[in-house]
PDB file of C-alpha atoms in Angstrom:
ATOM      1  CA  GLN A   6      88.652  25.424 154.472  1.00 91.00           C
ATOM      2  CA  VAL A   7      87.728  26.018 158.384  1.00 95.00           C
ATOM      3  CA  GLN A   8      91.086  26.283 160.329  1.00 97.00           C
ATOM      4  CA  LEU A   9      91.391  27.424 164.221  1.00 98.00           C
ATOM      5  CA  VAL A  10      94.426  28.956 165.590  1.00 98.00           C
ATOM      6  CA  GLU A  11      94.837  28.176 169.788  1.00 98.00           C
ATOM      7  CA  SER A  12      97.917  30.577 171.187  1.00 98.00           C
ATOM      8  CA  GLY A  13      98.478  32.141 175.225  1.00 98.00           C
ATOM      9  CA  GLY A  14      99.537  28.907 176.883  1.00 98.00           C
ATOM     10  CA  GLY A  15     102.341  29.163 178.526  1.00 98.00           C
ATOM     11  CA  SER A  16     103.583  28.222 182.164  1.00 98.00           C
ATOM     12  CA  VAL A  17     102.751  30.795 185.292  1.00 98.00           C
ATOM     13  CA  GLN A  18     102.476  30.026 188.700  1.00 98.00           C
ATOM     14  CA  ALA A  19      98.862  28.803 191.136  1.00 98.00           C
ATOM     15  CA  GLY A  20      97.117  32.013 190.949  1.00 98.00           C
ATOM     16  CA  GLY A  21      98.326  33.513 188.317  1.00 98.00           C
ATOM     17  CA  SER A  22      96.426  34.593 184.180  1.00 98.00           C
ATOM     18  CA  LEU A  23      96.927  33.418 181.068  1.00 98.00           C
ATOM     19  CA  ARG A  24      94.526  34.378 177.984  1.00 98.00           C
ATOM     20  CA  LEU A  25      94.008  31.568 175.459  1.00 98.00           C
ATOM     21  CA  SER A  26      93.027  32.497 171.726  1.00 98.00           C
ATOM     22  CA  CYS A  27      91.669  31.271 168.799  1.00 98.00           C
ATOM     23  CA  ALA A  28      91.938  32.999 165.564  1.00 97.00           C
ATOM     24  CA  ALA A  29      89.321  31.354 162.860  1.00 97.00           C
ATOM     25  CA  SER A  30      89.732  31.408 159.333  1.00 96.00           C
ATOM     26  CA  GLY A  31      86.769  30.212 157.031  1.00 95.00           C
ATOM     27  CA  TYR A  32      84.726  30.501 160.119  1.00 95.00           C
ATOM     28  CA  THR A  33      82.297  32.786 161.742  1.00 93.00           C
ATOM     29  CA  VAL A  34      83.505  33.192 165.942  1.00 93.00           C
ATOM     30  CA  SER A  35      80.390  35.627 166.429  1.00 87.00           C
ATOM     31  CA  THR A  36      77.032  33.298 164.754  1.00 83.00           C
ATOM     32  CA  GLY A  37      79.505  30.214 165.688  1.00 84.00           C
ATOM     33  CA  CYS A  38      79.328  26.942 168.141  1.00 92.00           C
ATOM     34  CA  MET A  39      82.260  26.669 169.993  1.00 95.00           C
ATOM     35  CA  GLY A  40      83.905  25.859 172.658  1.00 96.00           C
ATOM     36  CA  TRP A  41      87.478  25.329 174.942  1.00 98.00           C
ATOM     37  CA  PHE A  42      88.268  21.889 175.681  1.00 98.00           C
ATOM     38  CA  ARG A  43      91.471  20.820 177.722  1.00 98.00           C
ATOM     39  CA  GLN A  44      93.132  17.193 177.916  1.00 98.00           C
ATOM     40  CA  ALA A  45      95.731  16.649 180.156  1.00 96.00           C
ATOM     41  CA  PRO A  46      98.277  13.558 179.454  1.00 92.00           C
ATOM     42  CA  GLY A  47      96.488  10.442 180.558  1.00 94.00           C
ATOM     43  CA  GLN A  48      92.744  11.493 180.598  1.00 96.00           C
ATOM     44  CA  SER A  49      89.762  12.252 178.479  1.00 96.00           C
ATOM     45  CA  ARG A  50      89.588  15.241 176.576  1.00 96.00           C
ATOM     46  CA  GLU A  51      86.719  17.356 178.671  1.00 96.00           C
ATOM     47  CA  GLU A  52      84.588  20.692 178.338  1.00 97.00           C
ATOM     48  CA  VAL A  53      85.977  23.823 179.667  1.00 98.00           C
ATOM     49  CA  ALA A  54      83.485  26.533 178.440  1.00 97.00           C
ATOM     50  CA  ILE A  55      81.021  26.708 175.974  1.00 95.00           C
ATOM     51  CA  ILE A  56      79.398  29.341 173.240  1.00 94.00           C
ATOM     52  CA  ASP A  57      76.710  28.645 171.984  1.00 90.00           C
ATOM     53  CA  CYS A  58      75.430  30.001 168.550  1.00 87.00           C
ATOM     54  CA  ASP A  59      73.035  32.566 170.532  1.00 85.00           C
ATOM     55  CA  GLY A  60      75.802  33.378 172.450  1.00 87.00           C
ATOM     56  CA  SER A  61      75.365  31.625 175.772  1.00 91.00           C
ATOM     57  CA  THR A  62      77.610  30.109 177.786  1.00 94.00           C
ATOM     58  CA  LEU A  63      78.242  27.208 179.665  1.00 95.00           C
ATOM     59  CA  TYR A  64      81.461  26.623 181.794  1.00 97.00           C
ATOM     60  CA  ALA A  65      82.671  23.282 183.741  1.00 97.00           C
ATOM     61  CA  ASP A  66      82.295  23.592 187.609  1.00 97.00           C
ATOM     62  CA  SER A  67      85.717  23.206 187.470  1.00 97.00           C
ATOM     63  CA  VAL A  68      86.283  26.675 186.429  1.00 98.00           C
ATOM     64  CA  LYS A  69      83.011  28.251 186.791  1.00 98.00           C
ATOM     65  CA  GLY A  70      83.824  31.769 188.599  1.00 98.00           C
ATOM     66  CA  ARG A  71      87.468  31.688 187.430  1.00 98.00           C
ATOM     67  CA  PHE A  72      87.608  31.247 183.236  1.00 98.00           C
ATOM     68  CA  THR A  73      85.287  33.486 181.057  1.00 98.00           C
ATOM     69  CA  VAL A  74      84.942  32.712 177.582  1.00 97.00           C
ATOM     70  CA  SER A  75      84.364  35.719 175.151  1.00 95.00           C
ATOM     71  CA  GLN A  76      84.266  36.620 171.258  1.00 93.00           C
ATOM     72  CA  ASP A  77      86.234  39.879 169.252  1.00 91.00           C
ATOM     73  CA  ASN A  78      84.591  39.944 166.132  1.00 85.00           C
ATOM     74  CA  GLY A  79      85.765  42.293 164.364  1.00 89.00           C
ATOM     75  CA  LYS A  80      89.330  39.990 164.848  1.00 93.00           C
ATOM     76  CA  ASN A  81      87.127  36.615 164.641  1.00 95.00           C
ATOM     77  CA  ILE A  82      88.887  35.260 167.541  1.00 97.00           C
ATOM     78  CA  LEU A  83      87.729  33.158 170.703  1.00 97.00           C
ATOM     79  CA  TYR A  84      89.628  33.968 173.981  1.00 97.00           C
ATOM     80  CA  LEU A  85      89.009  32.126 176.922  1.00 98.00           C
ATOM     81  CA  GLN A  86      90.359  34.493 179.934  1.00 98.00           C
ATOM     82  CA  MET A  87      91.940  31.678 182.717  1.00 98.00           C
ATOM     83  CA  ASN A  88      92.344  33.606 185.686  1.00 98.00           C
ATOM     84  CA  SER A  89      93.377  31.862 189.268  1.00 98.00           C
ATOM     85  CA  LEU A  90      94.500  29.101 187.931  1.00 98.00           C
ATOM     86  CA  LYS A  91      95.194  25.977 189.926  1.00 98.00           C
ATOM     87  CA  PRO A  92      97.660  23.166 189.105  1.00 97.00           C
ATOM     88  CA  GLU A  93      94.515  21.000 188.128  1.00 97.00           C
ATOM     89  CA  ASP A  94      94.080  23.191 185.325  1.00 98.00           C
ATOM     90  CA  THR A  95      97.688  21.951 183.614  1.00 98.00           C
ATOM     91  CA  ALA A  96      96.362  20.598 180.284  1.00 98.00           C
ATOM     92  CA  MET A  97      96.609  20.766 176.500  1.00 98.00           C
ATOM     93  CA  TYR A  98      94.075  23.451 175.418  1.00 98.00           C
ATOM     94  CA  TYR A  99      92.062  23.071 172.376  1.00 98.00           C
ATOM     95  CA  CYS A 100      89.447  25.368 170.693  1.00 98.00           C
ATOM     96  CA  ALA A 101      86.252  23.891 168.989  1.00 98.00           C
ATOM     97  CA  ALA A 102      83.842  25.017 166.441  1.00 96.00           C
ATOM     98  CA  ASP A 103      80.617  23.153 165.347  1.00 94.00           C
ATOM     99  CA  SER A 104      79.671  24.520 161.198  1.00 90.00           C
ATOM    100  CA  ARG A 105      77.575  21.813 160.589  1.00 90.00           C
ATOM    101  CA  PRO A 106      73.467  22.355 160.890  1.00 87.00           C
ATOM    102  CA  ARG A 107      72.874  23.468 165.444  1.00 84.00           C
ATOM    103  CA  PRO A 108      70.396  20.565 166.272  1.00 85.00           C
ATOM    104  CA  PRO A 109      67.868  21.477 169.225  1.00 86.00           C
ATOM    105  CA  ASP A 110      69.099  18.844 171.205  1.00 86.00           C
ATOM    106  CA  TRP A 111      73.271  21.122 171.048  1.00 85.00           C
ATOM    107  CA  LEU A 112      74.407  21.125 174.365  1.00 86.00           C
ATOM    108  CA  GLY A 113      78.284  21.588 173.099  1.00 89.00           C
ATOM    109  CA  ARG A 114      80.031  19.839 176.191  1.00 91.00           C
ATOM    110  CA  GLU A 115      81.015  17.111 173.975  1.00 92.00           C
ATOM    111  CA  ILE A 116      83.617  16.350 171.554  1.00 92.00           C
ATOM    112  CA  ARG A 117      80.786  14.557 168.804  1.00 93.00           C
ATOM    113  CA  GLU A 118      79.668  18.090 169.179  1.00 93.00           C
ATOM    114  CA  TYR A 119      82.720  19.865 167.319  1.00 95.00           C
ATOM    115  CA  ASN A 120      83.932  18.990 163.449  1.00 95.00           C
ATOM    116  CA  TYR A 121      86.914  21.448 163.546  1.00 97.00           C
ATOM    117  CA  TRP A 122      89.578  21.752 166.157  1.00 98.00           C
ATOM    118  CA  GLY A 123      92.452  23.492 166.897  1.00 98.00           C
ATOM    119  CA  GLN A 124      95.996  22.289 167.325  1.00 97.00           C
ATOM    120  CA  GLY A 125      96.208  22.846 170.759  1.00 98.00           C
ATOM    121  CA  THR A 126      97.833  25.095 173.563  1.00 98.00           C
ATOM    122  CA  GLN A 127      99.763  24.087 176.547  1.00 98.00           C
ATOM    123  CA  VAL A 128      99.357  25.073 179.863  1.00 98.00           C
ATOM    124  CA  THR A 129     101.103  24.375 182.711  1.00 98.00           C
ATOM    125  CA  VAL A 130     100.280  26.170 186.049  1.00 98.00           C
ATOM    126  CA  SER A 131     102.470  25.585 188.684  1.00 98.00           C
ATOM    127  CA  SER A 132     102.492  25.176 192.224  1.00 95.00           C
TER     128      SER A 132
END
């Protein structure tokens, strides 16, 4: 049984930093296709950062240069380092993983491309 547990959210002022963690059980982070998504109130869930099964990464334009996704293979944890935070980064952040055979056109940018989700961790950035 796969479980993803996010942590590390909180309240920070604009310009600050946070590091989110996604601890996985029943799923191997080092070889998985995983992503970070976020959802603000009244808005759709959107991709933030993707790490493909081959280790390549993809970032939403809104976070490029500020956020970094990484893996700790020994601890089986996926991280999202968030720097230079802005009020518009305020959202619930979710970790996602896909355990199904990876199709050739997998990009990891859509919700349907994942079959496991964490419960989310709230990030609030004040101006």
